[in-house]
Amino acid sequence: MGEGVGGEGKGKMKGTNNIHKALVVGLGYRTGLAVSNFLAARQVAVVASDSKSEADLADVIVKLNPAVRVIAGAQDPALLDEGFDAVILSPGVPMTIPLVTDAGRRGIPVIAEVELAFRHMKGSIVGITGTDGKSTTTALTGHVFRELGIDTQVGGNIGIPLISFVDKTTDESVVVAELSSFQLETIVDFKPDVAALLNVTPDHLDRYDGMEEYLEAKMRIAMNQDGGDYFIYNKDDVMSSRSSSRVKSRALSFSIETGDADIFYRDGAVYLGEGGRRILRTGRMKVLGLHNVQNAMVAILAARAVLAKRGKEPDYDAIAEAVYSFPGLEHRLERIGLYQGREFINDSKATTVNAVLTALRSFPGTGVLILGGRTKGDDYSRLKIGLEGKIRSLVLIGESKEYFAKILGGFRHVFAETLDDAVVKAMRESSDGDVILLSPACASFDMFKNYEERGTEFIKSFRRLESGALSWT
């Protein structure tokens, strides 16, 4: 049956020492593909199952190891009769589908891709979760470690499966992993050296029964930590702060509101709690907004924690210079250009209400907001408070546009069918000096493959406008 995949990395699989035959559920173009090829390369017999048709999966199937058998268009629990040592679940697949629940009943281990990667990974792991800011904080933290001269890999929910680079890690490496609640649902032994919980606000309530269940999924990031590990939490966030008291690891707090945290912000600077040493002048940062100050504080604490575990003192001057040089993340408050006095901002990654509210707070003055997509169960009426006095008009897109027109009916709004149409209408609704902001508050799957494709298409629409190929007058 082949050599199988055991636990030659940080841990061993509970219930089985080796995987000889695996079922990968969810053949996403990143995670499912990467897992299938990783296992097949190790002579594991792999079956990949997806509810999409073979035609819809064609772009993925062509990149698969030929040894992988694909079952497309159905996810029948009877497939389990073949016998599998493990089911590897892609993060977008609910644990409640019959194929997965039946695997649990049969005693077949169901694990996340991040769990599989963990068992083969070397070096230190920094895991970052939360509702908003995960990707930017993950990228910034990875940037800081790299600038300090440490071999660093960045992946997870940020778009690079951890499994794709485990073979590159060494005992000296640092892996910085963005972790969604979906990914954390099926971890077993995953144990980061440093775990960070940025915030917990309403999101994915179409998947979870309520905020407590959502929080519990997030808190799984710390469930295997011990007293030698670190847990970083947001002292200003009620749910994060409340949860810090139940971790077994050493808790470190950050705050922009109070000076009694382990690291805090005051009057344009960041200070360490012990001794009140100033370590960062926020005006020198390339990325805007207090939310990025919070992200920077997490990165600083993560660097300090990893270095402490390695018996090294942090060079805070070098860490500060690394933070200053961070350019920001694509599709997150990304300035793409000026046209006719309007500044265009691509914030396609803003798929939650809080992310949009953060974006609105980052810019003075007024503007036009392009909003809409596939909703995720949030209370979108919370947008009202952020729109007041900030938005001249809304341009509503996607399958939720009628819904937003209803709940935000007190604000001027127009409908758009495409991003080209949205850009044209935003120009017509705006004035010289305005910001035109794509910050959708929704998932992209009604119109696009992912938020990156949505953001890229927005940039293309702007370029067409800029070149004169897209007329707005």
CSV table of C-alpha atoms in Angstrom, one decimal:
chain,number,residue,atom,x,y,z
A,1,MET,CA,0.0,0.0,0.0
A,2,GLY,CA,3.0,2.3,-0.1
A,3,GLU,CA,5.1,3.8,2.6
A,4,GLY,CA,2.4,6.0,4.1
A,5,VAL,CA,2.7,9.2,6.0
A,6,GLY,CA,3.4,9.1,9.7
A,7,GLY,CA,4.3,11.7,12.3
A,8,GLU,CA,8.0,12.4,11.5
A,9,GLY,CA,7.5,16.0,12.4
A,10,LYS,CA,6.2,17.6,15.6
A,11,GLY,CA,3.5,15.0,16.5
A,12,LYS,CA,1.9,11.7,15.7
A,13,MET,CA,-1.6,11.0,14.4
A,14,LYS,CA,-3.9,9.8,17.1
A,15,GLY,CA,-5.6,6.5,16.2
A,16,THR,CA,-3.1,5.6,13.5
A,17,ASN,CA,0.6,5.6,13.0
A,18,ASN,CA,0.5,6.0,9.2
A,19,ILE,CA,-1.8,7.1,6.5
A,20,HIS,CA,-1.8,4.7,3.6
A,21,LYS,CA,-5.1,5.8,2.1
A,22,ALA,CA,-6.6,9.2,2.5
A,23,LEU,CA,-9.8,11.0,1.5
A,24,VAL,CA,-9.4,14.7,0.7
A,25,VAL,CA,-12.8,16.4,1.0
A,26,GLY,CA,-13.0,19.7,-0.9
A,27,LEU,CA,-10.7,20.0,-3.9
A,28,GLY,CA,-10.0,23.7,-3.7
A,29,TYR,CA,-7.5,25.1,-6.1
A,30,ARG,CA,-5.1,25.7,-3.2
A,31,THR,CA,-5.6,23.6,-0.1
A,32,GLY,CA,-7.2,20.5,-1.6
A,33,LEU,CA,-4.8,20.5,-4.5
A,34,ALA,CA,-1.8,20.9,-2.2
A,35,VAL,CA,-2.8,18.2,0.2
A,36,SER,CA,-3.6,15.7,-2.5
A,37,ASN,CA,-0.2,16.2,-4.2
A,38,PHE,CA,1.7,16.2,-0.9
A,39,LEU,CA,0.2,12.8,0.0
A,40,ALA,CA,0.4,11.3,-3.4
A,41,ALA,CA,4.1,12.2,-3.6
A,42,ARG,CA,4.5,10.0,-0.5
A,43,GLN,CA,2.9,7.0,-2.1
A,44,VAL,CA,-0.4,7.5,-0.2
A,45,ALA,CA,-3.5,6.4,-2.1
A,46,VAL,CA,-5.5,9.6,-2.4
A,47,VAL,CA,-9.2,10.0,-3.3
A,48,ALA,CA,-10.3,13.6,-3.7
A,49,SER,CA,-14.0,14.3,-3.4
A,50,ASP,CA,-15.8,17.6,-4.3
A,51,SER,CA,-19.5,18.6,-4.8
A,52,LYS,CA,-18.5,20.5,-7.9
A,53,SER,CA,-18.7,18.9,-11.3
A,54,GLU,CA,-15.6,17.6,-13.1
A,55,ALA,CA,-15.9,20.5,-15.6
A,56,ASP,CA,-15.9,23.1,-12.8
A,57,LEU,CA,-12.8,21.4,-11.3
A,58,ALA,CA,-10.9,21.2,-14.6
A,59,ASP,CA,-8.4,23.9,-13.8
A,60,VAL,CA,-7.6,22.0,-10.5
A,61,ILE,CA,-7.6,18.5,-11.9
A,62,VAL,CA,-5.0,19.3,-14.5
A,63,LYS,CA,-2.6,20.2,-11.7
A,64,LEU,CA,-3.2,17.0,-9.7
A,65,ASN,CA,-0.7,14.2,-9.4
A,66,PRO,CA,-2.0,11.6,-11.9
A,67,ALA,CA,-2.2,9.0,-9.1
A,68,VAL,CA,-5.0,11.0,-7.3
A,69,ARG,CA,-8.5,9.7,-8.1
A,70,VAL,CA,-11.2,12.4,-8.3
A,71,ILE,CA,-14.8,11.9,-7.4
A,72,ALA,CA,-16.7,15.0,-8.6
A,73,GLY,CA,-20.3,16.1,-8.4
A,74,ALA,CA,-21.2,14.1,-5.3
A,75,GLN,CA,-20.0,13.5,-1.7
A,76,ASP,CA,-21.8,10.2,-0.9
A,77,PRO,CA,-21.0,8.7,2.5
A,78,ALA,CA,-21.0,5.3,0.8
A,79,LEU,CA,-17.5,6.3,-0.5
A,80,LEU,CA,-16.2,5.6,3.0
A,81,ASP,CA,-16.9,1.9,2.5
A,82,GLU,CA,-13.6,1.8,0.5
A,83,GLY,CA,-11.8,2.2,3.8
A,84,PHE,CA,-9.6,5.3,4.7
A,85,ASP,CA,-7.0,5.9,7.3
A,86,ALA,CA,-7.8,9.6,7.5
A,87,VAL,CA,-10.1,12.3,6.0
A,88,ILE,CA,-8.4,15.6,5.3
A,89,LEU,CA,-10.9,18.4,5.3
A,90,SER,CA,-10.5,21.6,3.3
A,91,PRO,CA,-11.3,24.7,5.3
A,92,GLY,CA,-14.4,25.7,3.3
A,93,VAL,CA,-16.1,22.4,3.9
A,94,PRO,CA,-18.6,22.3,6.8
A,95,MET,CA,-18.0,19.5,9.3
A,96,THR,CA,-21.8,18.9,9.2
A,97,ILE,CA,-22.0,17.4,5.7
A,98,PRO,CA,-23.0,13.7,5.8
A,99,LEU,CA,-19.7,12.4,4.4
A,100,VAL,CA,-17.8,14.0,7.2
A,101,THR,CA,-20.2,13.2,10.0
A,102,ASP,CA,-20.3,9.6,8.9
A,103,ALA,CA,-16.5,9.4,8.9
A,104,GLY,CA,-16.6,10.5,12.5
A,105,ARG,CA,-19.2,7.8,13.4
A,106,ARG,CA,-17.0,5.2,11.7
A,107,GLY,CA,-14.0,6.3,13.8
A,108,ILE,CA,-12.0,7.6,10.8
A,109,PRO,CA,-9.9,10.6,11.9
A,110,VAL,CA,-11.0,13.9,10.3
A,111,ILE,CA,-8.3,16.5,10.4
A,112,ALA,CA,-7.4,19.9,8.9
A,113,GLU,CA,-4.7,20.6,6.4
A,114,VAL,CA,-2.9,22.7,9.0
A,115,GLU,CA,-2.9,19.6,11.3
A,116,LEU,CA,-1.3,17.4,8.7
A,117,ALA,CA,1.2,20.2,7.9
A,118,PHE,CA,2.0,20.6,11.7
A,119,ARG,CA,3.0,16.9,11.9
A,120,HIS,CA,5.7,17.4,9.3
A,121,MET,CA,6.8,20.9,10.2
A,122,LYS,CA,10.0,22.0,11.9
A,123,GLY,CA,10.9,25.2,13.7
A,124,SER,CA,8.8,27.7,15.6
A,125,ILE,CA,5.1,28.3,14.8
A,126,VAL,CA,3.2,31.6,15.2
A,127,GLY,CA,-0.5,31.1,14.7
A,128,ILE,CA,-2.7,34.1,14.2
A,129,THR,CA,-6.5,34.1,14.3
A,130,GLY,CA,-9.3,36.6,14.9
A,131,THR,CA,-12.2,38.0,12.9
A,132,ASP,CA,-10.4,41.0,11.3
A,133,GLY,CA,-6.8,41.8,10.5
A,134,LYS,CA,-5.5,38.3,10.3
A,135,SER,CA,-3.9,38.5,6.9
A,136,THR,CA,-2.2,41.9,7.4
A,137,THR,CA,-0.9,40.8,10.9
A,138,THR,CA,0.3,37.5,9.5
A,139,ALA,CA,2.1,39.2,6.6
A,140,LEU,CA,3.6,41.9,8.9
A,141,THR,CA,4.8,39.4,11.4
A,142,GLY,CA,6.4,37.3,8.7
A,143,HIS,CA,8.0,40.5,7.3
A,144,VAL,CA,9.5,41.3,10.8
A,145,PHE,CA,11.0,37.9,11.2
A,146,ARG,CA,12.5,38.0,7.7
A,147,GLU,CA,14.0,41.5,8.3
A,148,LEU,CA,15.6,40.1,11.5
A,149,GLY,CA,17.4,37.5,9.3
A,150,ILE,CA,15.3,34.5,10.3
A,151,ASP,CA,14.3,31.9,7.8
A,152,THR,CA,10.5,32.5,7.6
A,153,GLN,CA,7.6,30.9,5.9
A,154,VAL,CA,4.2,32.6,5.8
A,155,GLY,CA,1.0,30.7,4.9
A,156,GLY,CA,-2.4,29.3,6.0
A,157,ASN,CA,-5.6,31.2,5.4
A,158,ILE,CA,-3.6,34.0,3.8
A,159,GLY,CA,-3.6,31.9,0.6
A,160,ILE,CA,-0.6,29.6,0.8
A,161,PRO,CA,-1.3,26.1,2.2
A,162,LEU,CA,1.1,25.2,5.0
A,163,ILE,CA,1.5,21.8,3.5
A,164,SER,CA,3.1,23.3,0.4
A,165,PHE,CA,6.3,24.4,2.2
A,166,VAL,CA,6.7,22.0,5.2
A,167,ASP,CA,9.7,20.4,3.5
A,168,LYS,CA,11.5,23.8,3.5
A,169,THR,CA,11.4,24.2,7.2
A,170,THR,CA,14.3,23.6,9.5
A,171,ASP,CA,14.7,23.7,13.3
A,172,GLU,CA,15.8,27.4,12.9
A,173,SER,CA,12.7,28.3,10.8
A,174,VAL,CA,9.7,30.4,11.9
A,175,VAL,CA,6.3,29.6,10.3
A,176,VAL,CA,3.7,32.4,10.6
A,177,ALA,CA,0.3,30.9,9.9
A,178,GLU,CA,-3.0,32.7,9.5
A,179,LEU,CA,-5.7,30.4,10.9
A,180,SER,CA,-9.4,30.7,10.3
A,181,SER,CA,-12.0,29.3,12.6
A,182,PHE,CA,-12.8,26.8,9.9
A,183,GLN,CA,-9.2,25.5,9.9
A,184,LEU,CA,-9.1,25.3,13.6
A,185,GLU,CA,-12.3,23.2,13.9
A,186,THR,CA,-10.4,20.0,12.9
A,187,ILE,CA,-7.0,20.4,14.5
A,188,VAL,CA,-6.0,17.7,17.0
A,189,ASP,CA,-2.4,18.1,18.1
A,190,PHE,CA,-1.6,21.5,16.4
A,191,LYS,CA,0.4,23.5,19.0
A,192,PRO,CA,1.8,26.9,18.1
A,193,ASP,CA,4.7,28.3,20.1
A,194,VAL,CA,2.9,31.6,19.9
A,195,ALA,CA,-0.9,32.0,19.4
A,196,ALA,CA,-2.5,35.4,18.8
A,197,LEU,CA,-6.2,36.2,19.0
A,198,LEU,CA,-6.8,39.6,17.5
A,199,ASN,CA,-10.5,40.1,18.0
A,200,VAL,CA,-13.8,38.3,18.0
A,201,THR,CA,-16.7,40.1,16.3
A,202,PRO,CA,-19.8,38.7,14.4
A,203,ASP,CA,-18.8,36.7,11.3
A,204,HIS,CA,-19.7,33.4,9.8
A,205,LEU,CA,-22.9,33.2,11.8
A,206,ASP,CA,-24.3,31.3,8.8
A,207,ARG,CA,-22.0,28.5,9.9
A,208,TYR,CA,-22.1,28.9,13.7
A,209,ASP,CA,-25.1,28.8,16.1
A,210,GLY,CA,-23.9,32.0,17.8
A,211,MET,CA,-21.0,34.0,19.0
A,212,GLU,CA,-20.0,31.6,21.8
A,213,GLU,CA,-19.6,28.7,19.3
A,214,TYR,CA,-17.6,31.0,17.0
A,215,LEU,CA,-15.4,32.0,19.9
A,216,GLU,CA,-14.8,28.4,20.9
A,217,ALA,CA,-13.6,27.6,17.3
A,218,LYS,CA,-11.2,30.5,17.5
A,219,MET,CA,-9.9,29.5,21.0
A,220,ARG,CA,-8.9,26.0,19.8
A,221,ILE,CA,-5.7,27.8,18.6
A,222,ALA,CA,-4.5,27.6,22.3
A,223,MET,CA,-6.0,24.3,23.3
A,224,ASN,CA,-2.7,22.3,23.1
A,225,GLN,CA,-0.4,25.1,24.4
A,226,ASP,CA,1.4,24.7,27.7
A,227,GLY,CA,3.3,27.0,30.1
A,228,GLY,CA,6.2,27.3,27.8
A,229,ASP,CA,4.1,28.9,25.0
A,230,TYR,CA,2.6,32.3,24.6
A,231,PHE,CA,-0.9,33.6,24.0
A,232,ILE,CA,-1.3,37.2,22.6
A,233,TYR,CA,-4.7,38.8,23.1
A,234,ASN,CA,-6.4,42.1,22.5
A,235,LYS,CA,-7.2,43.7,25.9
A,236,ASP,CA,-9.6,46.1,24.2
A,237,ASP,CA,-11.8,43.3,22.8
A,238,VAL,CA,-14.2,41.9,25.3
A,239,MET,CA,-14.4,38.3,24.1
A,240,SER,CA,-10.6,38.0,23.5
A,241,SER,CA,-9.8,39.5,26.9
A,242,ARG,CA,-12.3,37.3,28.7
A,243,SER,CA,-10.9,34.2,27.1
A,244,SER,CA,-7.3,34.9,28.0
A,245,SER,CA,-7.9,33.8,31.6
A,246,ARG,CA,-8.4,30.2,30.6
A,247,VAL,CA,-5.3,29.5,28.6
A,248,LYS,CA,-2.4,27.4,30.0
A,249,SER,CA,0.2,29.5,28.1
A,250,ARG,CA,1.8,32.8,29.1
A,251,ALA,CA,-0.7,35.6,28.2
A,252,LEU,CA,0.6,38.8,26.6
A,253,SER,CA,-1.8,41.7,26.0
A,254,PHE,CA,-1.9,44.7,23.6
A,255,SER,CA,-4.1,47.8,23.7
A,256,ILE,CA,-4.7,51.1,22.0
A,257,GLU,CA,-7.0,52.2,24.9
A,258,THR,CA,-5.2,51.5,28.1
A,259,GLY,CA,-1.6,51.8,29.4
A,260,ASP,CA,-1.7,48.6,31.6
A,261,ALA,CA,-1.1,46.1,28.8
A,262,ASP,CA,2.1,44.4,27.9
A,263,ILE,CA,2.4,46.7,24.9
A,264,PHE,CA,0.2,49.8,24.4
A,265,TYR,CA,-0.3,52.8,22.2
A,266,ARG,CA,-0.3,56.4,23.4
A,267,ASP,CA,0.0,59.8,21.5
A,268,GLY,CA,1.5,58.5,18.3
A,269,ALA,CA,3.8,55.9,19.8
A,270,VAL,CA,3.9,52.3,21.0
A,271,TYR,CA,5.4,51.5,24.4
A,272,LEU,CA,6.3,48.3,26.3
A,273,GLY,CA,4.3,47.9,29.5
A,274,GLU,CA,7.3,47.1,31.6
A,275,GLY,CA,9.3,50.3,32.1
A,276,GLY,CA,7.2,52.2,29.5
A,277,ARG,CA,10.0,52.1,26.9
A,278,ARG,CA,9.0,53.7,23.6
A,279,ILE,CA,9.7,51.3,20.7
A,280,LEU,CA,7.7,52.6,17.8
A,281,ARG,CA,6.7,55.9,16.3
A,282,THR,CA,3.5,55.1,14.4
A,283,GLY,CA,3.9,58.1,12.1
A,284,ARG,CA,6.8,56.3,10.4
A,285,MET,CA,4.7,53.3,9.4
A,286,LYS,CA,3.7,53.0,5.8
A,287,VAL,CA,0.3,51.5,6.6
A,288,LEU,CA,-2.5,53.7,7.9
A,289,GLY,CA,-4.9,53.4,10.7
A,290,LEU,CA,-5.0,52.4,14.4
A,291,HIS,CA,-5.9,48.9,13.3
A,292,ASN,CA,-2.4,48.6,11.8
A,293,VAL,CA,-0.9,49.9,15.0
A,294,GLN,CA,-2.6,47.0,16.7
A,295,ASN,CA,-1.3,44.6,14.0
A,296,ALA,CA,2.2,46.0,14.6
A,297,MET,CA,1.9,45.4,18.4
A,298,VAL,CA,1.0,41.8,17.8
A,299,ALA,CA,4.0,41.4,15.5
A,300,ILE,CA,6.3,42.9,18.1
A,301,LEU,CA,5.0,40.6,20.8
A,302,ALA,CA,5.3,37.6,18.6
A,303,ALA,CA,8.9,38.4,17.8
A,304,ARG,CA,9.7,38.9,21.5
A,305,ALA,CA,8.0,35.6,22.4
A,306,VAL,CA,9.8,33.5,19.8
A,307,LEU,CA,13.1,35.0,20.6
A,308,ALA,CA,12.5,34.4,24.3
A,309,LYS,CA,11.7,30.7,23.6
A,310,ARG,CA,15.1,30.6,21.8
A,311,GLY,CA,16.9,32.3,24.7
A,312,LYS,CA,17.6,35.5,22.8
A,313,GLU,CA,17.0,39.1,23.6
A,314,PRO,CA,14.9,41.1,21.1
A,315,ASP,CA,16.6,44.0,19.3
A,316,TYR,CA,13.6,46.4,19.4
A,317,ASP,CA,15.3,49.0,17.2
A,318,ALA,CA,15.6,46.4,14.5
A,319,ILE,CA,12.1,45.2,15.0
A,320,ALA,CA,10.8,48.8,14.7
A,321,GLU,CA,12.7,49.4,11.5
A,322,ALA,CA,11.1,46.2,10.1
A,323,VAL,CA,7.7,47.4,11.0
A,324,TYR,CA,8.4,50.8,9.4
A,325,SER,CA,9.4,49.1,6.1
A,326,PHE,CA,6.2,46.9,5.8
A,327,PRO,CA,4.4,48.0,2.6
A,328,GLY,CA,1.0,46.6,3.4
A,329,LEU,CA,-1.1,43.8,1.8
A,330,GLU,CA,-2.6,43.6,-1.6
A,331,HIS,CA,-6.4,44.1,-1.6
A,332,ARG,CA,-6.4,45.5,2.0
A,333,LEU,CA,-6.7,49.3,2.0
A,334,GLU,CA,-4.6,49.3,-1.1
A,335,ARG,CA,-4.2,52.7,-2.8
A,336,ILE,CA,-4.4,52.1,-6.6
A,337,GLY,CA,-4.5,55.6,-8.0
A,338,LEU,CA,-6.0,59.1,-8.4
A,339,TYR,CA,-8.4,60.0,-11.2
A,340,GLN,CA,-10.2,63.3,-11.6
A,341,GLY,CA,-9.4,64.2,-8.0
A,342,ARG,CA,-10.8,60.9,-6.6
A,343,GLU,CA,-8.6,58.5,-4.8
A,344,PHE,CA,-9.4,54.8,-5.5
A,345,ILE,CA,-8.9,52.3,-2.7
A,346,ASN,CA,-9.0,48.5,-3.2
A,347,ASP,CA,-10.2,46.9,0.1
A,348,SER,CA,-11.6,43.7,-1.5
A,349,LYS,CA,-10.3,41.6,1.5
A,350,ALA,CA,-12.8,43.5,3.7
A,351,THR,CA,-15.4,40.7,4.0
A,352,THR,CA,-16.8,41.6,7.4
A,353,VAL,CA,-18.7,44.6,8.9
A,354,ASN,CA,-15.8,45.4,11.2
A,355,ALA,CA,-13.3,45.4,8.4
A,356,VAL,CA,-15.4,48.0,6.5
A,357,LEU,CA,-15.8,50.1,9.6
A,358,THR,CA,-12.1,50.1,10.1
A,359,ALA,CA,-11.6,51.1,6.4
A,360,LEU,CA,-14.0,54.0,6.8
A,361,ARG,CA,-12.2,55.2,9.9
A,362,SER,CA,-8.9,55.2,8.1
A,363,PHE,CA,-9.8,58.1,5.7
A,364,PRO,CA,-10.9,61.7,6.5
A,365,GLY,CA,-13.7,63.4,4.5
A,366,THR,CA,-16.4,61.8,2.4
A,367,GLY,CA,-16.6,59.3,-0.4
A,368,VAL,CA,-18.4,56.6,-2.2
A,369,LEU,CA,-18.5,53.0,-0.9
A,370,ILE,CA,-18.8,50.0,-3.3
A,371,LEU,CA,-20.6,47.4,-1.2
A,372,GLY,CA,-22.1,43.9,-1.6
A,373,GLY,CA,-21.5,40.3,-2.5
A,374,ARG,CA,-22.5,37.1,-0.7
A,375,THR,CA,-23.5,37.8,2.9
A,376,LYS,CA,-22.2,35.7,5.8
A,377,GLY,CA,-24.9,36.0,8.5
A,378,ASP,CA,-23.5,39.2,10.1
A,379,ASP,CA,-25.7,42.0,11.4
A,380,TYR,CA,-25.1,44.4,8.5
A,381,SER,CA,-27.2,47.1,10.1
A,382,ARG,CA,-24.0,47.8,12.2
A,383,LEU,CA,-22.7,49.5,9.1
A,384,LYS,CA,-25.0,52.5,9.6
A,385,ILE,CA,-22.9,54.1,12.4
A,386,GLY,CA,-19.8,54.0,10.2
A,387,LEU,CA,-21.5,55.4,7.1
A,388,GLU,CA,-22.9,58.5,8.8
A,389,GLY,CA,-21.1,61.6,7.7
A,390,LYS,CA,-18.6,59.5,5.7
A,391,ILE,CA,-20.4,58.3,2.6
A,392,ARG,CA,-21.9,60.5,-0.1
A,393,SER,CA,-23.4,57.5,-1.8
A,394,LEU,CA,-23.4,53.7,-1.9
A,395,VAL,CA,-22.8,51.6,-5.0
A,396,LEU,CA,-24.4,48.2,-4.4
A,397,ILE,CA,-23.2,45.1,-6.2
A,398,GLY,CA,-23.7,41.3,-6.1
A,399,GLU,CA,-26.5,39.1,-5.0
A,400,SER,CA,-27.0,41.1,-1.8
A,401,LYS,CA,-27.6,44.5,-3.4
A,402,GLU,CA,-31.4,44.5,-2.8
A,403,TYR,CA,-30.8,43.4,0.8
A,404,PHE,CA,-28.4,46.3,1.4
A,405,ALA,CA,-30.8,48.8,-0.3
A,406,LYS,CA,-33.4,47.7,2.2
A,407,ILE,CA,-31.4,47.8,5.5
A,408,LEU,CA,-29.4,50.9,4.4
A,409,GLY,CA,-32.3,52.7,2.8
A,410,GLY,CA,-31.6,55.9,4.6
A,411,PHE,CA,-28.4,56.4,2.5
A,412,ARG,CA,-28.3,57.4,-1.1
A,413,HIS,CA,-27.6,54.3,-3.2
A,414,VAL,CA,-27.4,53.0,-6.8
A,415,PHE,CA,-27.1,49.5,-8.2
A,416,ALA,CA,-24.3,48.2,-10.4
A,417,GLU,CA,-24.1,44.9,-12.3
A,418,THR,CA,-20.4,44.7,-12.8
A,419,LEU,CA,-17.3,46.3,-11.4
A,420,ASP,CA,-16.9,48.4,-14.5
A,421,ASP,CA,-20.4,49.6,-14.0
A,422,ALA,CA,-19.7,50.2,-10.3
A,423,VAL,CA,-16.6,52.3,-11.1
A,424,VAL,CA,-18.6,54.4,-13.6
A,425,LYS,CA,-21.4,55.0,-11.2
A,426,ALA,CA,-19.0,55.7,-8.3
A,427,MET,CA,-17.5,58.4,-10.5
A,428,ARG,CA,-20.9,59.9,-11.2
A,429,GLU,CA,-21.9,59.8,-7.5
A,430,SER,CA,-18.6,61.3,-6.3
A,431,SER,CA,-16.9,64.7,-6.2
A,432,ASP,CA,-13.4,66.1,-6.5
A,433,GLY,CA,-11.5,65.1,-3.3
A,434,ASP,CA,-13.6,62.0,-2.5
A,435,VAL,CA,-12.4,58.5,-1.9
A,436,ILE,CA,-13.9,55.7,-3.9
A,437,LEU,CA,-13.6,52.6,-1.8
A,438,LEU,CA,-14.3,49.0,-2.7
A,439,SER,CA,-14.9,47.5,0.8
A,440,PRO,CA,-17.6,44.9,0.2
A,441,ALA,CA,-18.4,43.5,3.7
A,442,CYS,CA,-19.2,40.2,2.0
A,443,ALA,CA,-17.7,37.1,0.4
A,444,SER,CA,-17.0,37.3,-3.3
A,445,PHE,CA,-18.3,33.9,-4.4
A,446,ASP,CA,-21.4,35.2,-6.1
A,447,MET,CA,-19.4,37.0,-8.8
A,448,PHE,CA,-15.8,35.9,-8.4
A,449,LYS,CA,-13.5,33.0,-7.5
A,450,ASN,CA,-12.2,34.8,-4.4
A,451,TYR,CA,-11.5,38.2,-3.0
A,452,GLU,CA,-8.2,38.5,-4.9
A,453,GLU,CA,-10.0,38.1,-8.2
A,454,ARG,CA,-12.5,40.7,-7.1
A,455,GLY,CA,-9.8,43.1,-6.1
A,456,THR,CA,-7.8,42.5,-9.3
A,457,GLU,CA,-10.9,43.2,-11.5
A,458,PHE,CA,-11.5,46.4,-9.6
A,459,ILE,CA,-7.9,47.5,-10.3
A,460,LYS,CA,-8.5,46.6,-14.0
A,461,SER,CA,-11.6,48.7,-14.1
A,462,PHE,CA,-9.7,51.6,-12.6
A,463,ARG,CA,-7.0,51.2,-15.2
A,464,ARG,CA,-9.6,51.2,-18.0
A,465,LEU,CA,-11.1,54.3,-16.5
A,466,GLU,CA,-7.7,56.0,-16.3
A,467,SER,CA,-6.8,55.1,-19.9
A,468,GLY,CA,-10.1,56.4,-21.3
A,469,ALA,CA,-11.3,52.9,-22.3
A,470,LEU,CA,-14.1,53.1,-19.7
A,471,SER,CA,-16.2,56.2,-20.1
A,472,TRP,CA,-18.1,57.7,-17.2
A,473,THR,CA,-19.5,60.9,-18.6
